[in-house]
Short mmCIF file of C-alpha atoms in Angstrom, two decimals:
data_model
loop_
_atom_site.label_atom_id
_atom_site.label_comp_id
_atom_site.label_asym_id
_atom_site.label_seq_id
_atom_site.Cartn_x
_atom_site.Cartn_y
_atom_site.Cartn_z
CA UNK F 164 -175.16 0.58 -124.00
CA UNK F 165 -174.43 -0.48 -120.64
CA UNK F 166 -170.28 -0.43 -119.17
CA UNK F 167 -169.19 -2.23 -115.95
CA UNK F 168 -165.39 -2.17 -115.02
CA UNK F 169 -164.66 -3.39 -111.30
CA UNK F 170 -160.98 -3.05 -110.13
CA UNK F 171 -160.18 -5.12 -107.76
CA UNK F 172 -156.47 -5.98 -104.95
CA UNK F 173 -156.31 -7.44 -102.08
CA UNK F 174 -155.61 -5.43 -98.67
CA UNK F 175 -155.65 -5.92 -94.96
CA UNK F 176 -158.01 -3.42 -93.42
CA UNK F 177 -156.51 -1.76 -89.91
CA UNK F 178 -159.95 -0.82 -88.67
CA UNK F 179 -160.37 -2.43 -85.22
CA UNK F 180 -163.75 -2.19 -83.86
CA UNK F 181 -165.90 -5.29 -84.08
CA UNK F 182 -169.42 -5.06 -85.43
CA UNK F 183 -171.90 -5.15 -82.30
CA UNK F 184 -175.36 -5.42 -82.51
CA UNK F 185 -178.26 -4.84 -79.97
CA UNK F 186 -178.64 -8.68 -79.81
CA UNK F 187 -175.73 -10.14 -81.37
CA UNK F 188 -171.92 -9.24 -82.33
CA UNK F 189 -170.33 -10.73 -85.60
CA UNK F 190 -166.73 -11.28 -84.99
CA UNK F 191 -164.25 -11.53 -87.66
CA UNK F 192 -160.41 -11.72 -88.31
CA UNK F 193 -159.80 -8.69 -86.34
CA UNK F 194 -160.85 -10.07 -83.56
CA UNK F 195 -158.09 -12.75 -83.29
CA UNK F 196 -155.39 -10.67 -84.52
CA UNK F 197 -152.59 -10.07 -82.24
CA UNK F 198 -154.29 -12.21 -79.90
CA UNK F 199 -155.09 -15.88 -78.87
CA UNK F 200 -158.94 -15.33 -77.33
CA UNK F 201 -161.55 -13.04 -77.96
CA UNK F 202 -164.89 -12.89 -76.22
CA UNK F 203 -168.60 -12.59 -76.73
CA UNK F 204 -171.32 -12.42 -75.81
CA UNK F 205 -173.94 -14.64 -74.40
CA UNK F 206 -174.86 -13.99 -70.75
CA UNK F 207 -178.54 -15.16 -71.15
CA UNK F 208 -177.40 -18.04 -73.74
CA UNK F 209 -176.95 -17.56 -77.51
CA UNK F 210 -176.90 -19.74 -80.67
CA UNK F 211 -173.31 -19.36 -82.60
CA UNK F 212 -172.49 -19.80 -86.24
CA UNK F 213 -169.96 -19.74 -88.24
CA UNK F 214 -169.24 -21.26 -92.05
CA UNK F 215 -165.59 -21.24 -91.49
CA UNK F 216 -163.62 -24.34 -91.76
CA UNK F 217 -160.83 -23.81 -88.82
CA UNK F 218 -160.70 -26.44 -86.12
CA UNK F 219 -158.42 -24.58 -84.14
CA UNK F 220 -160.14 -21.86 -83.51
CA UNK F 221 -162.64 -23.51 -80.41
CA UNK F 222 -165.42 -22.23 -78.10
CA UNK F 223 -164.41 -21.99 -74.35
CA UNK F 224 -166.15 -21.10 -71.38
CA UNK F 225 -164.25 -18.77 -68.35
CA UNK F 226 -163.21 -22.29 -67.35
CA UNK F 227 -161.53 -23.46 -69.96
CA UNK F 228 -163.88 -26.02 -71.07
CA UNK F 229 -163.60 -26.25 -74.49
CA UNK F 230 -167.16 -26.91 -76.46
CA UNK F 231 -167.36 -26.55 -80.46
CA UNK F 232 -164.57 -25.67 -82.91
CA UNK F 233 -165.58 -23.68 -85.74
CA UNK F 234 -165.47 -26.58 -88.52
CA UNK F 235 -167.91 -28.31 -86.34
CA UNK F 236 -170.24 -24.96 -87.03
CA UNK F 237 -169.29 -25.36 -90.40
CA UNK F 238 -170.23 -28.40 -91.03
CA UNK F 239 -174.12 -28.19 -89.49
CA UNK F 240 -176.48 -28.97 -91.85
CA UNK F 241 -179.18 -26.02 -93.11
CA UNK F 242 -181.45 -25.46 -90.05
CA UNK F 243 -179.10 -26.99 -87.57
CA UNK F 244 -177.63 -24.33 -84.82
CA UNK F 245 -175.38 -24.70 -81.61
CA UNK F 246 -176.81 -22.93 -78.50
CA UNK F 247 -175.18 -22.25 -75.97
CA UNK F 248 -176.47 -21.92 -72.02
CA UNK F 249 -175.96 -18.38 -70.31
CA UNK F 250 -171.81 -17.50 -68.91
CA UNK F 251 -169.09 -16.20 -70.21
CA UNK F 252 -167.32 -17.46 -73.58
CA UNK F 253 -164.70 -17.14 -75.58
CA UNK F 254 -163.10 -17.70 -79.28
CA UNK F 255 -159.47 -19.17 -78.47
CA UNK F 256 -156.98 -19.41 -81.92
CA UNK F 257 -155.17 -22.69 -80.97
CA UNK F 258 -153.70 -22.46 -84.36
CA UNK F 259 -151.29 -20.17 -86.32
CA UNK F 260 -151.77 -16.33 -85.55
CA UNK F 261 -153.97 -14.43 -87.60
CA UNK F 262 -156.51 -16.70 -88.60
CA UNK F 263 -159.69 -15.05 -91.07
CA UNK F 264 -163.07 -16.61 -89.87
CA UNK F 265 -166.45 -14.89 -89.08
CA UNK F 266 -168.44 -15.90 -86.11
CA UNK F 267 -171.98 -14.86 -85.47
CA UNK F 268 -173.24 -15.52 -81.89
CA UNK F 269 -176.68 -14.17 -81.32
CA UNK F 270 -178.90 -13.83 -77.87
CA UNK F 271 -181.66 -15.28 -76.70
CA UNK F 272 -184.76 -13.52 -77.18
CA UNK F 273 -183.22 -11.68 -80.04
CA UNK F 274 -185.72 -10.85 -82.48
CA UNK F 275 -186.44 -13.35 -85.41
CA UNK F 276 -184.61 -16.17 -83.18
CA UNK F 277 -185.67 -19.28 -85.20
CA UNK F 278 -184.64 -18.38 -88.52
CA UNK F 279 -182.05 -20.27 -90.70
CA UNK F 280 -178.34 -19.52 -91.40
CA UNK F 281 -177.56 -21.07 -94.35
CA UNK F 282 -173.81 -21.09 -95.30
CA UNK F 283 -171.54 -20.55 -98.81
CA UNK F 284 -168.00 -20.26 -100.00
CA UNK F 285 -166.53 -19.25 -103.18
CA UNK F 286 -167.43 -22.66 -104.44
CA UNK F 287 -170.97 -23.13 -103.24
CA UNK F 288 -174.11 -21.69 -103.70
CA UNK F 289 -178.01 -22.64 -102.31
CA UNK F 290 -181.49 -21.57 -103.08
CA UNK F 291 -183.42 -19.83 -100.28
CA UNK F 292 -187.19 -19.82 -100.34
CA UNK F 293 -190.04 -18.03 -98.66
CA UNK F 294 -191.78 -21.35 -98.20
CA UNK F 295 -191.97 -21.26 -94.50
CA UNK F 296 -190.01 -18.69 -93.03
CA UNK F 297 -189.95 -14.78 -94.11
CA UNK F 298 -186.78 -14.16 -93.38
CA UNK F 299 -183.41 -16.21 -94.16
CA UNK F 300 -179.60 -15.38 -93.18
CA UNK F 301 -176.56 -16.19 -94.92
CA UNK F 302 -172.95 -15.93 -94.12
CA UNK F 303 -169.91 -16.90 -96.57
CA UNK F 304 -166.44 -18.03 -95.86
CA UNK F 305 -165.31 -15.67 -98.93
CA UNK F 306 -166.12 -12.26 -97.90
CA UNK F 307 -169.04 -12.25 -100.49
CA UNK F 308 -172.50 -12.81 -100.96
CA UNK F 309 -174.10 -12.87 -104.29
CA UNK F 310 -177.74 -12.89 -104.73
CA UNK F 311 -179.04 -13.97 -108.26
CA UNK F 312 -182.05 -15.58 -110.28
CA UNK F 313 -184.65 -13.98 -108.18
CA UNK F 314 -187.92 -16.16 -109.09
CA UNK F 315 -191.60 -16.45 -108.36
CA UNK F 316 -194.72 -13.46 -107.97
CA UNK F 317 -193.46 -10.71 -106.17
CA UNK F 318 -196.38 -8.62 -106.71
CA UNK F 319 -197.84 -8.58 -103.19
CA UNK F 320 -194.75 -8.89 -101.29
CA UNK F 321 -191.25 -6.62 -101.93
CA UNK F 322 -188.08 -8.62 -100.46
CA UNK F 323 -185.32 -6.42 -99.26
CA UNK F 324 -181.68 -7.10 -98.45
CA UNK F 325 -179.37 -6.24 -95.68
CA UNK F 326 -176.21 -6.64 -94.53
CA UNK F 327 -177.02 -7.96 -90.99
CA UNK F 328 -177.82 -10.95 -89.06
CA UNK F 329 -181.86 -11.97 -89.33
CA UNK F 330 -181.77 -10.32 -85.68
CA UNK F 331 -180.88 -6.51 -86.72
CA UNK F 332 -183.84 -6.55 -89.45
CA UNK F 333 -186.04 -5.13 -87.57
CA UNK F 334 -183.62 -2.33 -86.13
CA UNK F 335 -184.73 0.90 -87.15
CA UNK F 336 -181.35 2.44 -87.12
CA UNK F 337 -180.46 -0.43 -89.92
CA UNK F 338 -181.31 0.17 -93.59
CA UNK F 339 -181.38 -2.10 -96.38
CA UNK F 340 -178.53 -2.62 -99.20
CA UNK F 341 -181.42 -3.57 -101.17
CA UNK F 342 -185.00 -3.03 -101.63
CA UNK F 343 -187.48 -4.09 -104.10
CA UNK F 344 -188.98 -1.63 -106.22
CA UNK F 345 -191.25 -3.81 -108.60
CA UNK F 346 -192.12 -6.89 -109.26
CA UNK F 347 -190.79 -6.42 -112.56
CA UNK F 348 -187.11 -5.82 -111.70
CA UNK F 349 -186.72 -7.90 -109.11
CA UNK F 350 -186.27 -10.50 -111.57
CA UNK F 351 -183.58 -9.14 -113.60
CA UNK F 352 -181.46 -8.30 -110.65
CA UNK F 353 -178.18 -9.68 -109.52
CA UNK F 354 -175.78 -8.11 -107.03
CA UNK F 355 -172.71 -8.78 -104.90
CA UNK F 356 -172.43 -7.57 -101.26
CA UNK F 357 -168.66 -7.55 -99.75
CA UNK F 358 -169.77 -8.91 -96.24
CA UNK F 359 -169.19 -12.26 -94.57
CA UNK F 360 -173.18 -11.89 -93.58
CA UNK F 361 -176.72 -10.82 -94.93
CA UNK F 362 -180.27 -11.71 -94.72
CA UNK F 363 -183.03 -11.46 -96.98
CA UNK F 364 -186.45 -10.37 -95.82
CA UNK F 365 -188.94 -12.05 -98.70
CA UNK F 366 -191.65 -9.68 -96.54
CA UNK F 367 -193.86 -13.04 -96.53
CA UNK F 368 -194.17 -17.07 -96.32
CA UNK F 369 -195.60 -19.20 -98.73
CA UNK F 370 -194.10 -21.34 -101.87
CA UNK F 371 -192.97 -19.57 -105.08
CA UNK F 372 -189.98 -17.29 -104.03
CA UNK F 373 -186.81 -17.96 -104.06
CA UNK F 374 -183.56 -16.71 -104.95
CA UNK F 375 -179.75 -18.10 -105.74
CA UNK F 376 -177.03 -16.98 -103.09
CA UNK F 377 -173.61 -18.12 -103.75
CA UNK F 378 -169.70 -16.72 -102.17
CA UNK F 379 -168.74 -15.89 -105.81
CA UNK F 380 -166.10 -12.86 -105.83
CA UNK F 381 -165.39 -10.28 -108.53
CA UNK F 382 -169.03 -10.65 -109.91
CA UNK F 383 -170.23 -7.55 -110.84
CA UNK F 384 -174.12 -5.71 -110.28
CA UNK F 385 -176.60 -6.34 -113.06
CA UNK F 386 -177.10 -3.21 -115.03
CA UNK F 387 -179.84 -2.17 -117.59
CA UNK F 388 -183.76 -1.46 -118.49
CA UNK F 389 -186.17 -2.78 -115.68
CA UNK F 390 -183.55 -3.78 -113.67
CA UNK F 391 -181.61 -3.20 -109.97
CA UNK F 392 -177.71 -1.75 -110.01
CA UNK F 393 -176.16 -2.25 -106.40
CA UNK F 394 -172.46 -0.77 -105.50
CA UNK F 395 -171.98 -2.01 -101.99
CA UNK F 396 -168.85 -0.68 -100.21
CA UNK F 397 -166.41 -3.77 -98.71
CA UNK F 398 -167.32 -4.03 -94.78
CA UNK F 399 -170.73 -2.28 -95.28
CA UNK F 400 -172.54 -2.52 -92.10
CA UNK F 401 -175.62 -0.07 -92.86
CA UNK F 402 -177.14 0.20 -89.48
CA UNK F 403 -176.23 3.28 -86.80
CA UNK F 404 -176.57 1.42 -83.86
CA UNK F 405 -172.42 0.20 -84.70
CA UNK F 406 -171.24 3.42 -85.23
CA UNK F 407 -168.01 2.81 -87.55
CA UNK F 408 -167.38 -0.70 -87.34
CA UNK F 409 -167.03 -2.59 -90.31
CA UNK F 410 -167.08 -6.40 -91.34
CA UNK F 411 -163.11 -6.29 -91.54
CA UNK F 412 -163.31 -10.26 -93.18
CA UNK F 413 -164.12 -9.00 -96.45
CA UNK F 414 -160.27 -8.80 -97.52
CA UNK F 415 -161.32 -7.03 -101.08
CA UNK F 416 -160.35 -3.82 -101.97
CA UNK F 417 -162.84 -2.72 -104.14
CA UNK F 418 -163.15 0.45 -106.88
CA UNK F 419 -166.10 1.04 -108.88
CA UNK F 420 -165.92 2.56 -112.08
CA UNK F 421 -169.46 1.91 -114.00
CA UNK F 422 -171.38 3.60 -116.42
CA UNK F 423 -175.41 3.07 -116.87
CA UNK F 424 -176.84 4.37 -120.75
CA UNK F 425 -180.25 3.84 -121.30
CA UNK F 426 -183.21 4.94 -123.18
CA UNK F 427 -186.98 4.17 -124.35
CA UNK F 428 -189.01 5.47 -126.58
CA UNK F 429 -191.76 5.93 -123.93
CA UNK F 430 -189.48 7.32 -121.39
CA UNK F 431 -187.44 6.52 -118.73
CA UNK F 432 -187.84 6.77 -114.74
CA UNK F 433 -184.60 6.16 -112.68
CA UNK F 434 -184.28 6.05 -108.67
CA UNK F 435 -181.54 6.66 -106.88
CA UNK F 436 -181.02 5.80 -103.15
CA UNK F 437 -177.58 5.24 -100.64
CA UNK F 438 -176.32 6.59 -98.25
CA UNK F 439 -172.32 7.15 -97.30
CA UNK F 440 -169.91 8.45 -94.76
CA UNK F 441 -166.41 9.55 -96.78
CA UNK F 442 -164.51 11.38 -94.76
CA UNK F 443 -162.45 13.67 -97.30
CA UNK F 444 -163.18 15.35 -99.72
CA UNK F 445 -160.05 13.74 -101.86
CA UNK F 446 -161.59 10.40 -101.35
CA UNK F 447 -165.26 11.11 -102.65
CA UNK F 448 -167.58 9.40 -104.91
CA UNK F 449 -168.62 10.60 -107.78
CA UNK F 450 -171.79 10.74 -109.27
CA UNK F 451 -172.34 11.80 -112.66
CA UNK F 452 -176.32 12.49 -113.88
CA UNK F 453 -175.86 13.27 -117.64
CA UNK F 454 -173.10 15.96 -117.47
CA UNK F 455 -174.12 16.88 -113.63
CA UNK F 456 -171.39 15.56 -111.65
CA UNK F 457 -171.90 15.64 -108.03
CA UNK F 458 -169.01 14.84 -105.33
CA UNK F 459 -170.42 12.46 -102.11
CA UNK F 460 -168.53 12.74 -99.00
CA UNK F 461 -169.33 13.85 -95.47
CA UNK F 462 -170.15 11.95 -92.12
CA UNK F 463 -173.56 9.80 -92.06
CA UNK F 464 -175.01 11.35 -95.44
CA UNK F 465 -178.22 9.98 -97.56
CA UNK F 466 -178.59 10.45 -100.93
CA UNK F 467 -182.51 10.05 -102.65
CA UNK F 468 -182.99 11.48 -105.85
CA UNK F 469 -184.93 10.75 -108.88
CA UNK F 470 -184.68 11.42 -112.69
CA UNK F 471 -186.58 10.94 -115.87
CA UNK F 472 -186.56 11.75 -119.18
CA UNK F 473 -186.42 10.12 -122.79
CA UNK F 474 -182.37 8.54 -122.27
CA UNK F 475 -180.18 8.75 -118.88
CA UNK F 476 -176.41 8.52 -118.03
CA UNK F 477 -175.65 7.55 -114.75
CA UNK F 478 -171.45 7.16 -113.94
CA UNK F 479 -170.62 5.85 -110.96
CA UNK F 480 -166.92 5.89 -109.30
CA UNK F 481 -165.19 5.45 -106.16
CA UNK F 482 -162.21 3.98 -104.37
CA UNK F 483 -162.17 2.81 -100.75
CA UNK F 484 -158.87 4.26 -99.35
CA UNK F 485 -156.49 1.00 -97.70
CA UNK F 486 -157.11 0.95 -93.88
CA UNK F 487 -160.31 3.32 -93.80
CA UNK F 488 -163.29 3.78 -92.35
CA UNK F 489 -165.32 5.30 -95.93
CA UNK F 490 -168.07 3.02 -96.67
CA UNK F 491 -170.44 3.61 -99.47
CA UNK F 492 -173.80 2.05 -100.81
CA UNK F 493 -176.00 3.00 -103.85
CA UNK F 494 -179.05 1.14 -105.79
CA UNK F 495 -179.89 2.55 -108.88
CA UNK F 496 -183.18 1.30 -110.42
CA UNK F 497 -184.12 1.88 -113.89
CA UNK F 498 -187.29 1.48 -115.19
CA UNK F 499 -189.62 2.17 -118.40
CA UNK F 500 -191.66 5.09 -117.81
CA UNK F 501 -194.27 2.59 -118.49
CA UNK F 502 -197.06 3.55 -115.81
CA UNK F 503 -196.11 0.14 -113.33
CA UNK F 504 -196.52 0.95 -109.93
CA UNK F 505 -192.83 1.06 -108.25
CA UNK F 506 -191.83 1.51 -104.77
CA UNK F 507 -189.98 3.86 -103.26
CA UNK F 508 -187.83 3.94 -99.92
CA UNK F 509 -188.75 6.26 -97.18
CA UNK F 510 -185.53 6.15 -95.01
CA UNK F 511 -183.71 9.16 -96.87
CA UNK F 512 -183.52 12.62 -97.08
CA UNK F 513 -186.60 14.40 -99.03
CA UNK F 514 -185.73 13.58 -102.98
CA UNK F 515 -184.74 15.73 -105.44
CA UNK F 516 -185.56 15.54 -109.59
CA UNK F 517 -183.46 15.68 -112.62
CA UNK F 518 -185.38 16.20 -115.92
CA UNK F 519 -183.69 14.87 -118.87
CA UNK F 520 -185.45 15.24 -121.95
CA UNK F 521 -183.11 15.74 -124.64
#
């Protein structure tokens, strides 16, 4: 028996740090607000995206010279970029005050350089495929991604997630919101992230992989046997190199309250593996293993652990306190205890087992 309950408001965040990169800065409504420009940057040139549909808010150089709007970013097809040369640049709101957008302006020379932004919106959704490129970004206009219907072999090649620009992949202080753990679960998985950006590393090229990404909101994590549970914080950055920042155009407020029952007659084996940074103690997650119940909070913490047995209970809950910094991500995988050959992450803290016969 599997229960999901998401509670969901919407909130303005106060955080006010924008989310810079080694080789790129994603800019968002924060950005703009209480203010008419904001820079960025591209001193050795830089391609810019954006899927948000504002003409108002423009590109100008330290001249004034205005170039592209952001609608005109929005409406470039798949594959199609605007580069800029080297200088200095600007976002300028010619519009009303506040406007929510997200703007992605990579360098030159940043890693991964030629690989496709593809763009959704609470309406829209697009396939992305390994066919020629390993790696493929996607921003949304709604604060969410979703990625569904994973399809094709996946045994010789383990596509992970993250929420990041293609450029920040290969950043070792970056980890994944999602990694693949077999081939088997991969393709009963379906998660939301609360970001305006994310990329998904297929790990290699070649025709036969794809998955569904769409800007739905208020979809909820797939849960069950042989499959992938993801709880992904609003704002989630996941890489150390930004420190606290967070995506601030993710407007949801987002609780989760979910309980995972399973069990199999030949045994189960579940992985667990997040990390967090919850200031308080009041505003912890909770974790709940059977009847163990463990509190998460503290500053830059990982969690790894693993647990089998014959049934499992995993409970999940937590609240992300209005205006905050707490940010939160967990995948659960649960899996027959079947003999497959799974894969686990390396970039956490040594694990720890749960036995669960009952």
């Amino acid at each position: 028996m599997f229960k999901l309950v998401f509670i969901f408001g919407v909130s303005i965040s106060v955080v006010v740090s924008r989310v810079t990169f080694a080789k790129s800065e994603v800019l968002d409504d924060v950005d703009l607000k209480g203010t008419t420009t904001a820079s960025f940057r591209c001193s050795v040139g830089c391609r810019v995206y954006s899927p948000t549909r504002n003409e108002k808010v423009v590109i100008v150089d330290s001249a004034g010279k205005e170039y592209k709007s952001l609608l005109n970013l929005a409406d470039l097809k798949l594959g199609e970029f605007v580069e800029l040369t080297g200088g200095k640049y600007q976002l300028k709101n010619k519009g009303a005050a506040d406007p929510s957008f997200v703007f992605y302006a990579v360098e030159k020379g940043a890693p991964s350089y030629e690989t496709t932004v593809a763009y959704v919106s609470s309406t829209s959704k697009i396939t992305l495929a390994s066919t020629t490129d390993t790696q493929k970004t996607v921003m949304s206009s709604s604060g969410a991604i979703r990625f569904s219907h994973f399809t094709g072999d996946f045994q010789t090649a383990f596509p992970s997630v993250y929420a990041t620009g293609f450029d920040s992949v290969a950043d070792t202080t970056c980890r994944a919101v999602y990694e693949t753990v077999s081939a088997i679960s991969i393709l009963n998985t379906a998660f939301p992230l609360y970001s305006p950006i994310a990329t998904i590393n297929f790990k290699k090229t070649g025709a036969g992989r794809s998955v569904v990404v769409s800007g739905e909101q208020y979809i909820s994590t797939t849960t069950g046997l042989d499959a992938t549970a993801v709880f992904v914080s609003p704002g989630y950055v996941g890489c150390g190199i930004v420190g606290d920042s967070m995506y601030t155009s993710a407007l949801l407020d987002l609780s989760f309250d979910s309980t995972i029952r399973a069990s199999h007659s030949s045994g189960l084996f579940v992985i667990l593996d997040g990390d967090f940074s919850i200031a308080n103690a009041a505003d912890a997650a909770t974790l709940t293993v059977n009847d163990e119940v463990q509190k998460l909070y503290g500053k830059d913490q990982k969690l790894a652990r693993t647990v089998d047995g014959m049934s499992a209970s995993i409970g999940v809950e937590w609240a992300r306190r209005e205006g905050g910094k707490d940010r939160f991500a967990l995948q659960i995988d649960v899996m027959a205890d079947d003999g497959l050959a799974v894969q686990t992450t390396t970039n956490t803290v040594p694990t720890m087992t749960t036995n669960l016969d009952v």
